[in-house]
Coordinates of C-alpha atoms in Angstrom, one line a residue:
M1 CA 220.6 33.5 138.9
E2 CA 219.8 31.3 141.8
P3 CA 216.9 28.7 141.3
H4 CA 214.9 30.3 144.1
S5 CA 215.3 33.7 142.5
S6 CA 214.1 32.4 139.2
K7 CA 211.0 30.9 140.7
T8 CA 210.3 34.1 142.5
L9 CA 210.6 36.0 139.2
V10 CA 208.3 33.6 137.4
V11 CA 205.7 33.9 140.1
S12 CA 205.9 37.7 140.1
I13 CA 205.4 37.8 136.3
L14 CA 202.4 35.4 136.5
V15 CA 200.8 37.5 139.3
S16 CA 201.3 40.7 137.3
L17 CA 199.8 39.1 134.2
S18 CA 196.8 37.9 136.1
L19 CA 196.2 41.3 137.7
S20 CA 196.6 43.0 134.3
L21 CA 194.2 40.6 132.6
A22 CA 191.6 40.6 135.4
P23 CA 189.7 43.7 134.3
C24 CA 189.5 42.3 130.7
L25 CA 188.3 39.0 132.0
A26 CA 185.8 40.6 134.2
L27 CA 184.5 42.8 131.4
A28 CA 184.2 39.8 129.0
S29 CA 182.1 38.0 131.6
T30 CA 179.5 40.7 131.9
S31 CA 176.3 40.7 129.8
C32 CA 176.0 43.3 127.1
K33 CA 172.4 44.4 127.5
F34 CA 171.7 45.0 123.9
P35 CA 168.8 47.5 123.6
A36 CA 167.9 46.5 120.0
I37 CA 168.5 44.0 117.3
F38 CA 168.8 44.8 113.6
N39 CA 168.4 41.6 111.5
F40 CA 169.3 40.9 107.9
G41 CA 168.5 37.6 106.2
D42 CA 166.1 35.3 104.3
S43 CA 163.2 33.1 105.3
N44 CA 165.2 31.6 108.1
S45 CA 164.7 34.8 110.0
D46 CA 161.9 36.6 108.2
T47 CA 159.2 37.7 110.7
G48 CA 156.8 39.2 108.2
G49 CA 158.7 41.1 105.4
L50 CA 157.8 39.0 102.4
S51 CA 154.2 38.5 103.7
A52 CA 153.8 42.3 103.9
V53 CA 154.7 42.7 100.3
F54 CA 153.5 39.6 98.5
G55 CA 150.8 38.3 100.8
Q56 CA 150.6 36.6 104.1
A57 CA 152.1 33.2 104.7
R58 CA 149.0 31.1 104.8
S59 CA 147.7 28.7 107.4
P60 CA 148.8 26.3 108.9
H61 CA 152.0 28.5 109.2
G62 CA 152.1 29.8 112.8
E63 CA 149.8 27.2 114.3
S64 CA 152.0 25.9 117.1
Y65 CA 152.6 29.3 118.8
F66 CA 150.7 32.2 117.3
H67 CA 147.7 30.0 116.4
H68 CA 147.4 31.9 113.1
P69 CA 149.8 33.0 110.3
A70 CA 152.3 35.5 111.6
G71 CA 154.6 36.3 108.7
R72 CA 156.9 33.4 109.4
Y73 CA 157.4 30.3 107.2
C74 CA 157.2 28.0 110.2
D75 CA 154.7 26.5 112.5
G76 CA 155.8 28.9 115.2
R77 CA 158.9 30.8 116.3
L78 CA 162.2 31.2 114.4
V79 CA 165.8 31.2 115.8
I80 CA 165.7 35.1 115.7
D81 CA 162.6 35.0 117.9
F82 CA 164.4 33.0 120.5
I83 CA 167.4 35.3 120.3
A84 CA 165.3 38.3 120.9
N85 CA 163.5 36.7 123.8
S86 CA 166.7 35.6 125.5
L87 CA 168.0 39.2 125.3
G88 CA 164.8 40.4 127.0
L89 CA 163.5 42.0 123.8
P90 CA 160.2 41.7 122.0
F91 CA 159.9 39.9 118.7
L92 CA 161.2 42.0 115.8
S93 CA 158.8 43.8 113.6
A94 CA 159.4 43.4 109.9
Y95 CA 160.6 46.7 108.4
L96 CA 158.3 46.3 105.5
D97 CA 155.2 45.7 107.6
S98 CA 153.2 48.9 108.1
V99 CA 150.6 47.4 110.3
G100 CA 151.1 47.3 114.1
S101 CA 154.9 47.5 113.9
N102 CA 157.0 48.6 116.8
F103 CA 160.7 49.5 116.1
S104 CA 161.7 50.7 119.5
H105 CA 163.9 47.6 120.0
G106 CA 165.1 47.1 116.4
A107 CA 163.8 46.1 113.1
N108 CA 163.9 43.0 110.8
F109 CA 165.0 43.6 107.2
A110 CA 165.0 39.9 106.3
T111 CA 162.6 38.6 103.7
A112 CA 161.9 35.1 102.6
G113 CA 163.8 34.2 99.4
S114 CA 166.4 36.8 99.8
T115 CA 170.0 36.4 98.5
I116 CA 173.2 38.2 99.2
R117 CA 173.8 38.8 95.5
P118 CA 170.9 40.3 93.6
Q119 CA 169.1 37.9 91.3
N120 CA 168.2 38.9 87.8
T121 CA 164.7 37.3 88.1
T122 CA 161.4 38.2 89.6
L123 CA 159.9 36.4 92.6
R124 CA 157.3 34.7 90.5
Q125 CA 159.9 33.5 88.0
S126 CA 162.3 32.0 90.4
G127 CA 161.0 32.1 93.9
F128 CA 163.8 34.4 95.0
S129 CA 163.0 37.8 96.6
P130 CA 164.0 41.1 94.9
I131 CA 164.9 42.3 98.4
S132 CA 168.5 41.1 98.4
L133 CA 171.0 42.0 101.1
D134 CA 172.0 45.3 99.4
V135 CA 168.4 46.4 99.3
Q136 CA 168.0 45.4 103.0
Y137 CA 171.0 47.6 103.8
N138 CA 169.4 50.5 101.8
E139 CA 166.3 50.1 103.9
F140 CA 168.4 50.2 107.1
Y141 CA 170.4 53.2 105.8
D142 CA 167.1 55.0 105.2
F143 CA 165.6 53.8 108.5
H144 CA 168.5 55.1 110.6
P145 CA 168.0 58.9 110.1
R146 CA 164.2 58.8 109.4
S147 CA 163.5 56.9 112.6
Q148 CA 165.1 59.7 114.6
V149 CA 163.1 62.4 112.7
A150 CA 159.9 60.5 113.6
R151 CA 161.0 59.9 117.2
N152 CA 161.7 63.7 117.7
R153 CA 158.0 64.3 116.8
G154 CA 157.2 62.9 120.3
G155 CA 154.1 61.1 121.4
V156 CA 153.5 57.7 119.9
F157 CA 156.4 58.1 117.5
K158 CA 158.8 58.4 120.3
Q159 CA 157.5 55.1 121.7
L160 CA 157.8 53.2 118.4
M161 CA 161.3 54.2 117.3
P162 CA 164.7 53.3 118.7
K163 CA 166.9 55.8 120.5
T164 CA 169.8 57.4 118.7
Q165 CA 172.4 55.6 120.9
D166 CA 170.7 52.2 120.3
F167 CA 172.2 52.0 116.8
S168 CA 175.8 51.8 118.2
R169 CA 174.8 49.5 121.1
A170 CA 172.5 47.1 119.1
L171 CA 173.3 43.6 118.0
Y172 CA 173.4 43.2 114.2
T173 CA 172.4 39.6 113.2
F174 CA 172.8 37.9 109.8
D175 CA 171.4 34.6 108.5
I176 CA 171.7 34.6 104.7
G177 CA 173.4 32.7 102.0
Q178 CA 171.3 29.6 101.5
N179 CA 169.4 31.0 98.6
D180 CA 172.6 32.1 96.8
L181 CA 173.6 28.5 96.6
T182 CA 170.3 27.0 95.6
A183 CA 169.7 29.7 93.0
G184 CA 172.6 28.3 91.0
L185 CA 171.7 24.7 91.6
F186 CA 168.1 25.2 90.5
L187 CA 169.5 26.7 87.3
N188 CA 171.2 23.4 86.7
M189 CA 174.6 24.7 87.5
S190 CA 177.1 22.1 88.6
T191 CA 178.4 22.3 92.2
T192 CA 181.8 23.5 90.7
Q193 CA 180.0 26.4 88.9
V194 CA 178.2 27.4 92.1
K195 CA 181.4 27.3 94.1
A196 CA 183.0 29.6 91.4
Y197 CA 180.7 32.5 92.2
V198 CA 180.8 32.1 96.0
P199 CA 183.8 34.5 96.4
D200 CA 181.8 37.2 94.7
V201 CA 178.9 36.6 97.0
L202 CA 181.1 36.8 100.1
N203 CA 182.7 40.0 98.9
Q204 CA 179.3 41.6 98.6
F205 CA 178.5 40.3 102.1
K206 CA 181.7 41.9 103.5
N207 CA 180.8 45.2 101.9
I208 CA 177.4 45.3 103.6
V209 CA 179.0 44.6 107.1
K210 CA 181.4 47.4 106.4
Y211 CA 178.6 49.8 105.4
I212 CA 176.7 49.0 108.7
Y213 CA 180.0 49.6 110.6
S214 CA 180.2 53.0 108.9
Q215 CA 176.7 53.7 110.3
G216 CA 177.8 53.0 113.8
G217 CA 177.2 49.2 114.1
R218 CA 179.7 47.5 116.3
Y219 CA 178.4 44.1 117.4
F220 CA 177.8 41.4 114.8
W221 CA 176.4 37.9 115.2
I222 CA 176.8 36.1 111.9
H223 CA 175.2 32.6 111.2
N224 CA 176.7 30.5 108.5
T225 CA 174.4 28.5 106.2
G226 CA 172.8 25.2 107.0
P227 CA 173.1 21.8 105.4
I228 CA 171.1 22.4 102.2
G229 CA 171.6 18.8 101.1
C230 CA 169.3 17.7 103.9
L231 CA 166.3 19.8 102.8
P232 CA 163.3 18.2 101.1
Y233 CA 163.0 20.9 98.5
V234 CA 166.6 20.3 97.4
L235 CA 166.4 16.5 97.7
D236 CA 163.1 16.4 95.7
R237 CA 164.2 18.7 92.9
L238 CA 167.8 17.7 92.6
P239 CA 168.0 14.0 93.1
V240 CA 171.5 12.4 93.5
L241 CA 172.8 8.9 93.2
A242 CA 172.4 6.5 96.1
A243 CA 176.2 6.6 96.7
Q244 CA 176.0 10.3 97.1
V245 CA 173.6 10.1 100.1
D246 CA 175.0 10.0 103.6
N247 CA 173.8 8.0 106.6
A248 CA 171.4 10.8 107.6
G249 CA 169.7 10.8 104.2
C250 CA 171.3 14.0 103.0
A251 CA 172.9 14.8 99.6
I252 CA 176.6 14.9 100.1
P253 CA 177.5 17.1 97.0
Y254 CA 175.1 19.9 98.1
N255 CA 176.2 19.8 101.7
K256 CA 179.8 20.1 100.4
V257 CA 178.8 23.3 98.6
A258 CA 177.4 24.7 101.8
Q259 CA 180.6 23.7 103.7
F260 CA 182.6 25.5 101.0
F261 CA 180.5 28.6 101.4
N262 CA 180.9 28.4 105.2
R263 CA 184.7 28.1 105.0
G264 CA 184.8 31.2 102.8
L265 CA 182.4 33.1 105.2
K266 CA 184.6 32.3 108.2
Q267 CA 187.6 33.7 106.3
A268 CA 185.6 36.7 105.4
V269 CA 184.8 37.3 109.1
V270 CA 188.5 37.0 109.9
Q271 CA 189.3 39.7 107.4
L272 CA 186.4 41.9 108.6
R273 CA 187.9 41.7 112.1
K274 CA 191.1 43.2 110.7
D275 CA 189.3 45.8 108.7
L276 CA 186.9 46.8 111.4
P277 CA 189.0 47.1 114.6
L278 CA 186.3 48.4 116.9
A279 CA 183.8 45.6 115.9
A280 CA 183.0 42.5 117.9
I281 CA 182.1 39.9 115.3
T282 CA 180.9 36.4 116.2
Y283 CA 180.8 33.6 113.6
V284 CA 178.2 31.0 114.5
D285 CA 178.3 27.5 113.1
V286 CA 174.6 27.0 112.6
Y287 CA 175.4 24.3 110.0
S288 CA 176.7 21.9 112.7
A289 CA 173.9 22.7 115.0
K290 CA 171.3 21.9 112.3
Y291 CA 173.1 18.8 111.0
S292 CA 173.2 17.4 114.5
L293 CA 169.3 17.4 114.6
I294 CA 169.2 15.6 111.3
S295 CA 172.0 13.1 111.9
Q296 CA 171.0 12.4 115.5
P297 CA 167.3 13.0 115.7
E298 CA 166.6 10.8 118.7
K299 CA 169.2 12.6 120.8
H300 CA 167.3 15.8 120.3
G301 CA 163.8 14.3 120.7
F302 CA 162.8 14.1 117.0
K303 CA 161.4 11.2 115.0
E304 CA 161.3 12.6 111.5
P305 CA 164.6 14.3 110.4
V306 CA 164.3 14.7 106.7
R307 CA 160.7 14.6 105.5
A308 CA 158.5 17.7 105.7
C309 CA 155.8 17.9 108.3
C310 CA 153.6 20.1 106.2
G311 CA 153.3 19.2 102.6
H312 CA 151.8 16.8 100.0
G313 CA 153.0 13.5 98.6
G314 CA 156.3 12.0 97.5
K315 CA 159.2 10.5 99.3
Y316 CA 159.8 13.7 101.3
N317 CA 156.1 14.9 101.6
Y318 CA 157.1 17.8 99.4
N319 CA 155.6 19.0 96.2
L320 CA 156.9 22.1 94.4
H321 CA 153.5 23.0 93.1
I322 CA 151.4 22.2 96.2
G323 CA 153.1 23.5 99.3
C324 CA 152.2 23.7 102.9
G325 CA 148.6 25.0 103.1
G326 CA 148.1 24.2 99.4
K327 CA 144.8 23.3 98.0
A328 CA 143.9 21.1 95.0
K329 CA 140.8 19.8 93.2
V330 CA 139.9 16.3 94.5
H331 CA 136.9 14.7 92.8
G332 CA 135.8 18.0 91.6
K333 CA 136.0 19.8 94.9
V334 CA 138.8 22.1 96.1
K335 CA 140.3 20.6 99.2
L336 CA 143.3 21.3 101.5
V337 CA 146.0 18.8 100.6
G338 CA 149.1 20.5 102.0
K339 CA 148.3 19.5 105.6
A340 CA 150.4 19.7 108.6
C341 CA 151.5 16.6 110.5
Q342 CA 149.8 15.8 113.8
D343 CA 152.7 16.7 116.0
P344 CA 155.3 19.1 114.5
S345 CA 157.4 19.0 117.6
L346 CA 158.6 15.5 116.5
W347 CA 159.7 16.7 113.1
V348 CA 162.8 18.7 112.2
N349 CA 161.6 20.0 108.9
W350 CA 158.4 22.1 108.6
D351 CA 157.5 22.6 105.0
G352 CA 160.3 21.2 102.9
V353 CA 162.4 24.4 103.1
H354 CA 162.3 25.6 106.7
Y355 CA 162.6 24.1 110.2
T356 CA 159.9 23.6 112.7
Q357 CA 159.6 25.7 115.8
A358 CA 160.9 22.7 117.9
A359 CA 163.9 22.4 115.6
N360 CA 164.6 26.2 115.7
K361 CA 164.5 26.0 119.5
R362 CA 167.0 23.2 119.6
V363 CA 169.3 25.1 117.2
F364 CA 169.0 28.1 119.5
D365 CA 169.7 26.0 122.6
Q366 CA 172.9 24.7 121.0
I367 CA 174.3 28.1 119.9
V368 CA 173.2 30.4 122.7
D369 CA 176.1 29.5 125.0
G370 CA 178.8 30.0 122.5
S371 CA 179.5 26.3 121.9
F372 CA 179.2 26.7 118.2
S373 CA 180.7 30.2 118.0
D374 CA 184.1 31.6 117.0
P375 CA 185.2 33.1 119.3
P376 CA 183.4 30.8 121.7
I377 CA 181.4 33.6 123.3
P378 CA 177.8 33.4 124.5
L379 CA 175.1 35.4 122.8
K380 CA 174.6 37.7 125.8
R381 CA 178.3 38.6 125.8
A382 CA 178.7 39.1 122.1
C383 CA 179.6 42.8 122.5
H384 CA 183.1 41.8 123.9
R385 CA 186.0 41.4 121.5
Q386 CA 187.9 38.2 122.1
Q387 CA 190.6 36.2 120.4
A388 CA 189.0 34.0 117.7
H389 CA 190.3 30.5 116.9

């Protein structure tokens, strides 16, 4: 074949390929217009579930945005709030909250203290919620048909419930796993012992995603777990040797457990993509986004990366028995001792366990454009299936 003919053939093939791919690329560049969000998780995304069951998160929670407690363990908004807002949706009502809730644009099944794998303890014994991920799925499974029965009654019920088609067009978000790791660590398990049960935890996670898929869910946005070794409630309760602390002040062994979990979660997502061919599943590396705030606080506008803004005493301003908003007797009088810092916007950590609103906003700003996602797809285009890395 002549050189000129070869070049012509190559050009023709490239043109044909570009024309055949054009519709796919155009489709992938369009926004998805999710009509609803259904969220599953723990306190990192709980907008009022645990508060509705076990009592409202007390003041000063909510002070920076809502100006009163709003069911969130934070001084203001969570990452899930910023996700909803960016998609043009209202804040998610907690499924368990019977007062003033509106489920027309989705529901939040997350509760603080939740785990993927059910815990054999009560909330008061261990601090972990009985509303594990399987229970959250059962709530969703019940909500799906019953919401349509209510909607068909018309009137106000029609206004407060999602449309039938919204369940297949909604974004299903997950942020859970942190408590599965700390549950073992707080029982004095070694990091090796905790890692040993992670595969079982992830198998249970995969099952829930499959169940939701069987209910019509197609678009999944899955956060991995954050650097637990940087959190005051872990650093205070599970001290490590100086040689085991990194330059950011975080406990290396516990962060390695989180990284181990995240590698397994990413593999689980890869398998889910094979098992669920019609699903678009985005894995989001929240760990790296959060660790960036702690290891490079000045870059993100923070001054306090590890200590808790709202708390009482100790190296990390954290006390297991006197938390944020906690009171104690001082000279015979009950006084508020778990006070908030003067400017939470300069602190990464809010209460020893959770992030401040400012930190949540910075995490959201980092992940919304797909920079920390696999595949690297922006939030607004998470309904499009693309080749993962």
